[in-house]
Amino acid sequence: MYETLTFTGGVHKSEELKELIEDLGGFILQENVFQMDLVLNMAIPLEDVKKIEEKSKELLGKVSVAPMAGSEIVIVSPTLARHHLPHAACDISEYLREYGAKDNMIGLARGDGKGTSGITEEEKKLIEEHDLAIFALGSFKQCIVDKSFLFDDIDIPVIVTGAPDIPLEELPGADAYVGGLGRIPRRLRRGPDIRALDKLVETAEEILNNKKREMVHDAPLVPPIVVKNAIEHQVPAINDVISPLPVTGQLDGVRVKLDYDKYHEEIENVIVDGKKLSELAEIKKSFMYDYILVKIYSESSLIQ
């Protein structure tokens, strides 16, 4: 088992930390450099977390557990049109990234309007390719409640956000509701806004941690981070991808940002623990830009 951590500190001597991660059999998930500051997301064997903490202290940095690192979250808005987009959606995305999340934003084709909103099967399938969905809705209780059909049969955990306080039982299909995040014509920079964003982060981390604990009882045949590392080392085309995180980790697989029709056979033939990846995972075309979606089989699949 691996623990996902975030190191925040200076660039100076950071190579020592990267070498230690490699020596411990860990992996670097994402690296961001802001002038002289470094934010490093990593996956480390549970028994070696103490060594990373000691090294971080030596480098005058700090390390924290990052439950959202190694997962992919989707933020769903009724539409990305200027008039209807809850401004909070952009700030939610930015805030989650500060805690190690890899997130995508989706605007529904006809989600705006209480009486006209809708969601297609293709949009549902795209949303369900992620580990967690956050539906960023608006400022009126009745509008949010009436739109619960947008997520009531989504087959992944769902968090709904909006301005008013709404009892969770009034939102069928939602696993959690976070208030204080409705449509606001300004950036979320005030005290109540930050507290609401912190509550959203806390809720997302709790749901992802619960999902991880459930997966321990029927774990993937190989850790997704191992698959990610194998693809990055065995598929040269990955080096030419300019999108952030060309191999994006998920709790039960990875998203490879290469065209399915052109590269799926190469991905299928990647060797992981002496086996072809096609023997360990379902490899299919993603609904996102025809990318390659790799979903690792669970241990129970061996019995089936």
mmCIF file of C-alpha atoms in Angstrom:
data_model
loop_
_atom_site.group_PDB
_atom_site.id
_atom_site.type_symbol
_atom_site.label_atom_id
_atom_site.label_comp_id
_atom_site.label_asym_id
_atom_site.label_seq_id
_atom_site.Cartn_x
_atom_site.Cartn_y
_atom_site.Cartn_z
ATOM 1 C CA MET A 1 0.000 0.000 0.000
ATOM 2 C CA TYR A 2 1.081 3.551 -0.759
ATOM 3 C CA GLU A 3 0.415 6.815 1.052
ATOM 4 C CA THR A 4 -0.016 9.954 -1.037
ATOM 5 C CA LEU A 5 1.884 12.956 0.316
ATOM 6 C CA THR A 6 2.494 16.557 -0.691
ATOM 7 C CA PHE A 7 5.858 18.233 -0.086
ATOM 8 C CA THR A 8 5.923 22.034 -0.020
ATOM 9 C CA GLY A 9 9.266 23.785 0.191
ATOM 10 C CA GLY A 10 12.135 25.300 -1.731
ATOM 11 C CA VAL A 11 13.665 24.075 -4.980
ATOM 12 C CA HIS A 12 17.148 24.087 -3.397
ATOM 13 C CA LYS A 13 18.385 20.524 -2.789
ATOM 14 C CA SER A 14 15.020 19.089 -3.867
ATOM 15 C CA GLU A 15 16.920 16.531 -5.957
ATOM 16 C CA GLU A 16 17.877 14.846 -2.682
ATOM 17 C CA LEU A 17 14.204 14.324 -1.885
ATOM 18 C CA LYS A 18 13.479 12.979 -5.384
ATOM 19 C CA GLU A 19 16.363 10.511 -5.090
ATOM 20 C CA LEU A 20 15.060 9.344 -1.701
ATOM 21 C CA ILE A 21 11.586 8.798 -3.171
ATOM 22 C CA GLU A 22 13.107 6.642 -5.923
ATOM 23 C CA ASP A 23 15.292 4.707 -3.456
ATOM 24 C CA LEU A 24 12.240 3.910 -1.299
ATOM 25 C CA GLY A 25 10.332 2.533 -4.276
ATOM 26 C CA GLY A 26 7.977 5.506 -4.347
ATOM 27 C CA PHE A 27 6.717 7.594 -7.247
ATOM 28 C CA ILE A 28 6.394 11.269 -8.083
ATOM 29 C CA LEU A 29 2.808 11.965 -9.090
ATOM 30 C CA GLN A 30 3.061 15.643 -9.967
ATOM 31 C CA GLU A 31 5.654 18.391 -9.694
ATOM 32 C CA ASN A 32 4.918 22.118 -9.775
ATOM 33 C CA VAL A 33 7.588 24.816 -9.506
ATOM 34 C CA PHE A 34 6.576 28.396 -8.691
ATOM 35 C CA GLN A 35 9.718 30.527 -9.008
ATOM 36 C CA MET A 36 11.785 29.164 -6.089
ATOM 37 C CA ASP A 37 8.972 27.178 -4.443
ATOM 38 C CA LEU A 38 8.258 23.506 -5.120
ATOM 39 C CA VAL A 39 5.049 21.525 -4.615
ATOM 40 C CA LEU A 40 5.634 17.797 -5.060
ATOM 41 C CA ASN A 41 2.904 15.152 -4.913
ATOM 42 C CA MET A 42 4.209 11.653 -4.302
ATOM 43 C CA ALA A 43 3.184 8.095 -3.458
ATOM 44 C CA ILE A 44 5.321 6.390 -0.816
ATOM 45 C CA PRO A 45 5.156 2.898 0.750
ATOM 46 C CA LEU A 46 3.329 3.258 4.063
ATOM 47 C CA GLU A 47 6.278 2.000 6.083
ATOM 48 C CA ASP A 48 8.589 4.707 4.690
ATOM 49 C CA VAL A 49 6.495 7.817 5.327
ATOM 50 C CA LYS A 50 8.604 8.674 8.390
ATOM 51 C CA LYS A 51 11.757 8.855 6.263
ATOM 52 C CA ILE A 52 10.126 11.344 3.910
ATOM 53 C CA GLU A 53 8.993 13.459 6.863
ATOM 54 C CA GLU A 54 12.552 13.504 8.262
ATOM 55 C CA LYS A 55 14.025 14.491 4.896
ATOM 56 C CA SER A 56 11.438 17.236 4.430
ATOM 57 C CA LYS A 57 12.307 18.678 7.831
ATOM 58 C CA GLU A 58 15.988 18.611 6.890
ATOM 59 C CA LEU A 59 15.185 20.594 3.706
ATOM 60 C CA LEU A 60 13.113 23.112 5.751
ATOM 61 C CA GLY A 61 9.959 22.084 3.926
ATOM 62 C CA LYS A 62 6.740 20.527 5.150
ATOM 63 C CA VAL A 63 4.964 17.359 4.146
ATOM 64 C CA SER A 64 1.289 16.535 4.549
ATOM 65 C CA VAL A 65 -1.003 13.670 3.678
ATOM 66 C CA ALA A 66 -2.796 14.349 0.371
ATOM 67 C CA PRO A 67 -5.802 12.016 0.083
ATOM 68 C CA MET A 68 -6.852 13.612 -3.214
ATOM 69 C CA ALA A 69 -3.512 13.023 -4.933
ATOM 70 C CA GLY A 70 -3.717 10.038 -7.244
ATOM 71 C CA SER A 71 -7.426 10.574 -7.870
ATOM 72 C CA GLU A 72 -9.328 12.325 -10.657
ATOM 73 C CA ILE A 73 -12.264 14.572 -9.775
ATOM 74 C CA VAL A 74 -14.835 16.103 -12.113
ATOM 75 C CA ILE A 75 -16.552 19.419 -11.406
ATOM 76 C CA VAL A 76 -19.897 19.554 -13.216
ATOM 77 C CA SER A 77 -21.630 22.844 -13.908
ATOM 78 C CA PRO A 78 -25.085 23.264 -15.501
ATOM 79 C CA THR A 79 -23.331 25.012 -18.402
ATOM 80 C CA LEU A 80 -20.086 26.815 -19.107
ATOM 81 C CA ALA A 81 -21.972 29.763 -20.642
ATOM 82 C CA ARG A 82 -21.159 33.037 -18.890
ATOM 83 C CA HIS A 83 -24.694 33.781 -17.674
ATOM 84 C CA HIS A 84 -25.379 30.464 -15.978
ATOM 85 C CA LEU A 85 -21.971 29.336 -14.737
ATOM 86 C CA PRO A 86 -21.791 29.495 -10.927
ATOM 87 C CA HIS A 87 -18.616 31.496 -10.481
ATOM 88 C CA ALA A 88 -17.713 29.222 -7.573
ATOM 89 C CA ALA A 89 -16.958 26.378 -10.005
ATOM 90 C CA CYS A 90 -13.684 27.970 -11.147
ATOM 91 C CA ASP A 91 -12.575 28.701 -7.587
ATOM 92 C CA ILE A 92 -13.522 25.170 -6.512
ATOM 93 C CA SER A 93 -11.283 23.782 -9.233
ATOM 94 C CA GLU A 94 -8.363 26.012 -8.278
ATOM 95 C CA TYR A 95 -8.752 25.274 -4.556
ATOM 96 C CA LEU A 96 -8.877 21.492 -5.009
ATOM 97 C CA ARG A 97 -5.646 21.580 -7.004
ATOM 98 C CA GLU A 98 -3.894 23.180 -4.045
ATOM 99 C CA TYR A 99 -4.660 19.958 -2.131
ATOM 100 C CA GLY A 100 -3.227 17.623 -4.758
ATOM 101 C CA ALA A 101 -6.385 16.915 -6.764
ATOM 102 C CA LYS A 102 -6.405 16.430 -10.528
ATOM 103 C CA ASP A 103 -9.715 17.838 -11.658
ATOM 104 C CA ASN A 104 -11.614 18.403 -14.886
ATOM 105 C CA MET A 105 -14.530 20.744 -15.552
ATOM 106 C CA ILE A 106 -17.623 19.715 -17.516
ATOM 107 C CA GLY A 107 -20.456 21.966 -18.633
ATOM 108 C CA LEU A 108 -23.655 20.104 -19.450
ATOM 109 C CA ALA A 109 -25.052 20.673 -22.959
ATOM 110 C CA ARG A 110 -28.472 21.752 -21.671
ATOM 111 C CA GLY A 111 -28.150 21.913 -17.907
ATOM 112 C CA ASP A 112 -29.235 25.531 -17.432
ATOM 113 C CA GLY A 113 -32.784 26.444 -16.487
ATOM 114 C CA LYS A 114 -34.892 24.672 -13.882
ATOM 115 C CA GLY A 115 -37.510 23.656 -16.441
ATOM 116 C CA THR A 116 -35.227 22.820 -19.373
ATOM 117 C CA SER A 117 -32.118 21.280 -17.825
ATOM 118 C CA GLY A 118 -31.045 17.769 -18.773
ATOM 119 C CA ILE A 119 -28.129 15.357 -18.927
ATOM 120 C CA THR A 120 -27.298 12.858 -21.655
ATOM 121 C CA GLU A 121 -26.126 9.270 -21.254
ATOM 122 C CA GLU A 122 -22.781 10.195 -22.809
ATOM 123 C CA GLU A 123 -22.315 12.980 -20.256
ATOM 124 C CA LYS A 124 -23.115 10.520 -17.443
ATOM 125 C CA LYS A 125 -20.571 8.023 -18.765
ATOM 126 C CA LEU A 126 -17.930 10.739 -19.011
ATOM 127 C CA ILE A 127 -18.623 11.805 -15.429
ATOM 128 C CA GLU A 128 -18.453 8.185 -14.238
ATOM 129 C CA GLU A 129 -14.924 7.837 -15.637
ATOM 130 C CA HIS A 130 -13.779 9.829 -12.592
ATOM 131 C CA ASP A 131 -13.367 8.927 -8.916
ATOM 132 C CA LEU A 132 -15.610 11.682 -7.557
ATOM 133 C CA ALA A 133 -18.086 14.187 -9.023
ATOM 134 C CA ILE A 134 -18.793 17.649 -7.637
ATOM 135 C CA PHE A 135 -21.965 19.251 -8.996
ATOM 136 C CA ALA A 136 -21.538 23.027 -8.618
ATOM 137 C CA LEU A 137 -25.076 24.410 -8.612
ATOM 138 C CA GLY A 138 -26.580 27.813 -7.862
ATOM 139 C CA SER A 139 -28.192 29.975 -5.227
ATOM 140 C CA PHE A 140 -31.831 28.847 -4.948
ATOM 141 C CA LYS A 141 -32.918 25.838 -2.924
ATOM 142 C CA GLN A 142 -35.872 24.823 -5.078
ATOM 143 C CA CYS A 143 -33.784 25.039 -8.243
ATOM 144 C CA ILE A 144 -31.096 22.781 -6.735
ATOM 145 C CA VAL A 145 -33.638 20.265 -5.417
ATOM 146 C CA ASP A 146 -35.457 20.148 -8.751
ATOM 147 C CA LYS A 147 -32.176 19.443 -10.537
ATOM 148 C CA SER A 148 -31.352 16.388 -8.414
ATOM 149 C CA PHE A 149 -32.266 14.178 -11.399
ATOM 150 C CA LEU A 150 -28.984 15.323 -12.963
ATOM 151 C CA PHE A 151 -27.032 13.169 -10.488
ATOM 152 C CA ASP A 152 -29.503 10.759 -8.858
ATOM 153 C CA ASP A 153 -28.209 7.769 -10.865
ATOM 154 C CA ILE A 154 -24.523 8.692 -11.227
ATOM 155 C CA ASP A 155 -22.502 5.590 -10.337
ATOM 156 C CA ILE A 156 -19.679 7.335 -8.444
ATOM 157 C CA PRO A 157 -19.750 9.398 -5.232
ATOM 158 C CA VAL A 158 -21.380 12.811 -5.723
ATOM 159 C CA ILE A 159 -20.933 16.043 -3.750
ATOM 160 C CA VAL A 160 -23.401 18.853 -4.475
ATOM 161 C CA THR A 161 -22.581 22.502 -3.745
ATOM 162 C CA GLY A 162 -24.911 25.494 -3.608
ATOM 163 C CA ALA A 163 -25.598 28.658 -1.639
ATOM 164 C CA PRO A 164 -28.400 27.665 0.807
ATOM 165 C CA ASP A 165 -28.364 25.003 3.493
ATOM 166 C CA ILE A 166 -30.215 21.929 2.224
ATOM 167 C CA PRO A 167 -30.776 18.647 4.127
ATOM 168 C CA LEU A 168 -29.019 15.818 2.320
ATOM 169 C CA GLU A 169 -32.185 13.697 2.255
ATOM 170 C CA GLU A 170 -33.753 16.241 -0.106
ATOM 171 C CA LEU A 171 -31.073 15.512 -2.705
ATOM 172 C CA PRO A 172 -31.447 11.874 -3.850
ATOM 173 C CA GLY A 173 -28.215 10.532 -5.334
ATOM 174 C CA ALA A 174 -25.935 12.944 -3.482
ATOM 175 C CA ASP A 175 -23.414 11.566 -0.992
ATOM 176 C CA ALA A 176 -22.827 14.990 0.562
ATOM 177 C CA TYR A 177 -23.944 18.600 0.286
ATOM 178 C CA VAL A 178 -21.792 21.670 0.984
ATOM 179 C CA GLY A 179 -23.493 25.060 1.285
ATOM 180 C CA GLY A 180 -22.118 28.568 0.917
ATOM 181 C CA LEU A 181 -20.913 28.028 -2.653
ATOM 182 C CA GLY A 182 -23.601 29.390 -4.936
ATOM 183 C CA ARG A 183 -23.416 31.702 -7.949
ATOM 184 C CA ILE A 184 -21.441 34.725 -6.742
ATOM 185 C CA PRO A 185 -20.306 37.517 -9.132
ATOM 186 C CA ARG A 186 -16.821 37.739 -7.596
ATOM 187 C CA ARG A 187 -13.893 35.568 -6.597
ATOM 188 C CA LEU A 188 -14.240 33.449 -3.470
ATOM 189 C CA ARG A 189 -11.719 35.270 -1.295
ATOM 190 C CA ARG A 190 -13.674 36.266 1.812
ATOM 191 C CA GLY A 191 -13.716 34.436 5.136
ATOM 192 C CA PRO A 192 -17.041 32.589 4.703
ATOM 193 C CA ASP A 193 -16.025 31.586 1.168
ATOM 194 C CA ILE A 194 -12.719 30.094 2.313
ATOM 195 C CA ARG A 195 -14.446 28.225 5.138
ATOM 196 C CA ALA A 196 -16.927 26.762 2.651
ATOM 197 C CA LEU A 197 -14.081 25.693 0.345
ATOM 198 C CA ASP A 198 -12.271 24.128 3.306
ATOM 199 C CA LYS A 199 -15.462 22.214 4.145
ATOM 200 C CA LEU A 200 -15.624 20.993 0.542
ATOM 201 C CA VAL A 201 -12.012 19.791 0.673
ATOM 202 C CA GLU A 202 -12.661 18.030 3.984
ATOM 203 C CA THR A 203 -15.775 16.346 2.552
ATOM 204 C CA ALA A 204 -14.006 15.263 -0.648
ATOM 205 C CA GLU A 205 -11.076 13.828 1.305
ATOM 206 C CA GLU A 206 -13.417 11.913 3.632
ATOM 207 C CA ILE A 207 -15.321 10.374 0.701
ATOM 208 C CA LEU A 208 -12.120 9.415 -1.130
ATOM 209 C CA ASN A 209 -10.656 7.914 2.054
ATOM 210 C CA ASN A 210 -13.823 5.862 2.573
ATOM 211 C CA LYS A 211 -13.597 4.667 -1.014
ATOM 212 C CA LYS A 212 -9.967 3.658 -0.509
ATOM 213 C CA ARG A 213 -10.874 1.722 2.637
ATOM 214 C CA GLU A 214 -13.603 -0.133 0.736
ATOM 215 C CA MET A 215 -11.156 -0.971 -2.047
ATOM 216 C CA VAL A 216 -8.768 -2.618 0.428
ATOM 217 C CA HIS A 217 -11.239 -5.531 0.661
ATOM 218 C CA ASP A 218 -11.130 -6.003 -3.127
ATOM 219 C CA ALA A 219 -8.007 -4.187 -4.262
ATOM 220 C CA PRO A 220 -6.822 -3.696 -7.856
ATOM 221 C CA LEU A 221 -4.498 -6.471 -9.058
ATOM 222 C CA VAL A 222 -1.679 -3.919 -9.231
ATOM 223 C CA PRO A 223 -1.507 -0.400 -7.776
ATOM 224 C CA PRO A 224 -2.475 2.275 -10.335
ATOM 225 C CA ILE A 225 0.753 4.135 -9.616
ATOM 226 C CA VAL A 226 2.737 1.077 -10.772
ATOM 227 C CA VAL A 227 0.745 1.003 -14.022
ATOM 228 C CA LYS A 228 1.309 4.744 -14.464
ATOM 229 C CA ASN A 229 5.052 4.324 -14.016
ATOM 230 C CA ALA A 230 5.205 1.379 -16.454
ATOM 231 C CA ILE A 231 3.358 3.286 -19.183
ATOM 232 C CA GLU A 232 5.554 6.351 -18.757
ATOM 233 C CA HIS A 233 8.707 4.236 -19.166
ATOM 234 C CA GLN A 234 7.545 1.914 -21.945
ATOM 235 C CA VAL A 235 5.501 4.154 -24.269
ATOM 236 C CA PRO A 236 7.757 6.779 -25.926
ATOM 237 C CA ALA A 237 4.789 8.784 -27.273
ATOM 238 C CA ILE A 238 3.997 9.885 -23.707
ATOM 239 C CA ASN A 239 7.024 12.192 -23.862
ATOM 240 C CA ASP A 240 5.424 14.164 -26.700
ATOM 241 C CA VAL A 241 2.143 14.885 -24.871
ATOM 242 C CA ILE A 242 1.953 18.546 -23.862
ATOM 243 C CA SER A 243 -1.164 18.243 -21.687
ATOM 244 C CA PRO A 244 -0.614 18.271 -17.900
ATOM 245 C CA LEU A 245 -0.248 14.793 -16.405
ATOM 246 C CA PRO A 246 -0.223 12.782 -19.670
ATOM 247 C CA VAL A 247 -0.854 9.674 -17.554
ATOM 248 C CA THR A 248 -3.386 10.671 -14.908
ATOM 249 C CA GLY A 249 -3.753 8.407 -11.896
ATOM 250 C CA GLN A 250 -7.126 7.269 -10.573
ATOM 251 C CA LEU A 251 -8.054 5.096 -7.602
ATOM 252 C CA ASP A 252 -8.623 2.056 -9.831
ATOM 253 C CA GLY A 253 -6.695 2.868 -12.988
ATOM 254 C CA VAL A 254 -5.211 5.593 -15.170
ATOM 255 C CA ARG A 255 -6.234 7.884 -18.007
ATOM 256 C CA VAL A 256 -3.669 7.977 -20.825
ATOM 257 C CA LYS A 257 -3.802 11.130 -22.933
ATOM 258 C CA LEU A 258 -3.103 9.405 -26.240
ATOM 259 C CA ASP A 259 -5.507 8.652 -29.075
ATOM 260 C CA TYR A 260 -7.167 5.291 -28.497
ATOM 261 C CA ASP A 261 -7.295 4.153 -32.128
ATOM 262 C CA LYS A 262 -3.609 4.881 -32.656
ATOM 263 C CA TYR A 263 -2.064 3.736 -29.395
ATOM 264 C CA HIS A 264 -4.355 1.252 -27.610
ATOM 265 C CA GLU A 265 -2.396 -1.799 -28.800
ATOM 266 C CA GLU A 266 0.838 -0.302 -27.508
ATOM 267 C CA ILE A 267 -0.802 0.348 -24.144
ATOM 268 C CA GLU A 268 -2.215 -3.199 -24.047
ATOM 269 C CA ASN A 269 1.301 -4.610 -24.519
ATOM 270 C CA VAL A 270 2.894 -2.666 -21.660
ATOM 271 C CA ILE A 271 4.485 -5.145 -19.243
ATOM 272 C CA VAL A 272 3.530 -4.833 -15.572
ATOM 273 C CA ASP A 273 4.815 -7.419 -13.086
ATOM 274 C CA GLY A 274 5.668 -9.780 -15.937
ATOM 275 C CA LYS A 275 2.221 -9.623 -17.554
ATOM 276 C CA LYS A 276 0.698 -7.630 -20.382
ATOM 277 C CA LEU A 277 -1.475 -4.798 -19.168
ATOM 278 C CA SER A 278 -4.385 -6.222 -21.190
ATOM 279 C CA GLU A 279 -4.336 -9.239 -18.825
ATOM 280 C CA LEU A 280 -4.604 -6.993 -15.754
ATOM 281 C CA ALA A 281 -6.999 -4.285 -16.859
ATOM 282 C CA GLU A 282 -9.837 -3.300 -19.139
ATOM 283 C CA ILE A 283 -8.520 -0.890 -21.755
ATOM 284 C CA LYS A 284 -11.180 1.155 -23.511
ATOM 285 C CA LYS A 285 -11.819 4.411 -25.344
ATOM 286 C CA SER A 286 -12.571 7.340 -23.061
ATOM 287 C CA PHE A 287 -15.431 9.735 -23.680
ATOM 288 C CA MET A 288 -12.874 12.515 -23.144
ATOM 289 C CA TYR A 289 -11.093 13.379 -26.408
ATOM 290 C CA ASP A 290 -10.867 9.672 -27.361
ATOM 291 C CA TYR A 291 -8.161 9.186 -24.734
ATOM 292 C CA ILE A 292 -7.314 5.717 -23.413
ATOM 293 C CA LEU A 293 -8.952 4.673 -20.154
ATOM 294 C CA VAL A 294 -7.316 1.858 -18.188
ATOM 295 C CA LYS A 295 -9.434 0.291 -15.420
ATOM 296 C CA ILE A 296 -7.493 -2.310 -13.434
ATOM 297 C CA TYR A 297 -9.286 -5.543 -12.576
ATOM 298 C CA SER A 298 -9.913 -6.195 -8.896
ATOM 299 C CA GLU A 299 -8.701 -9.283 -7.048
ATOM 300 C CA SER A 300 -12.206 -10.763 -7.082
ATOM 301 C CA SER A 301 -12.056 -10.857 -10.884
ATOM 302 C CA LEU A 302 -9.611 -13.774 -10.592
ATOM 303 C CA ILE A 303 -12.355 -15.844 -8.970
ATOM 304 C CA GLN A 304 -14.907 -14.863 -11.566
#
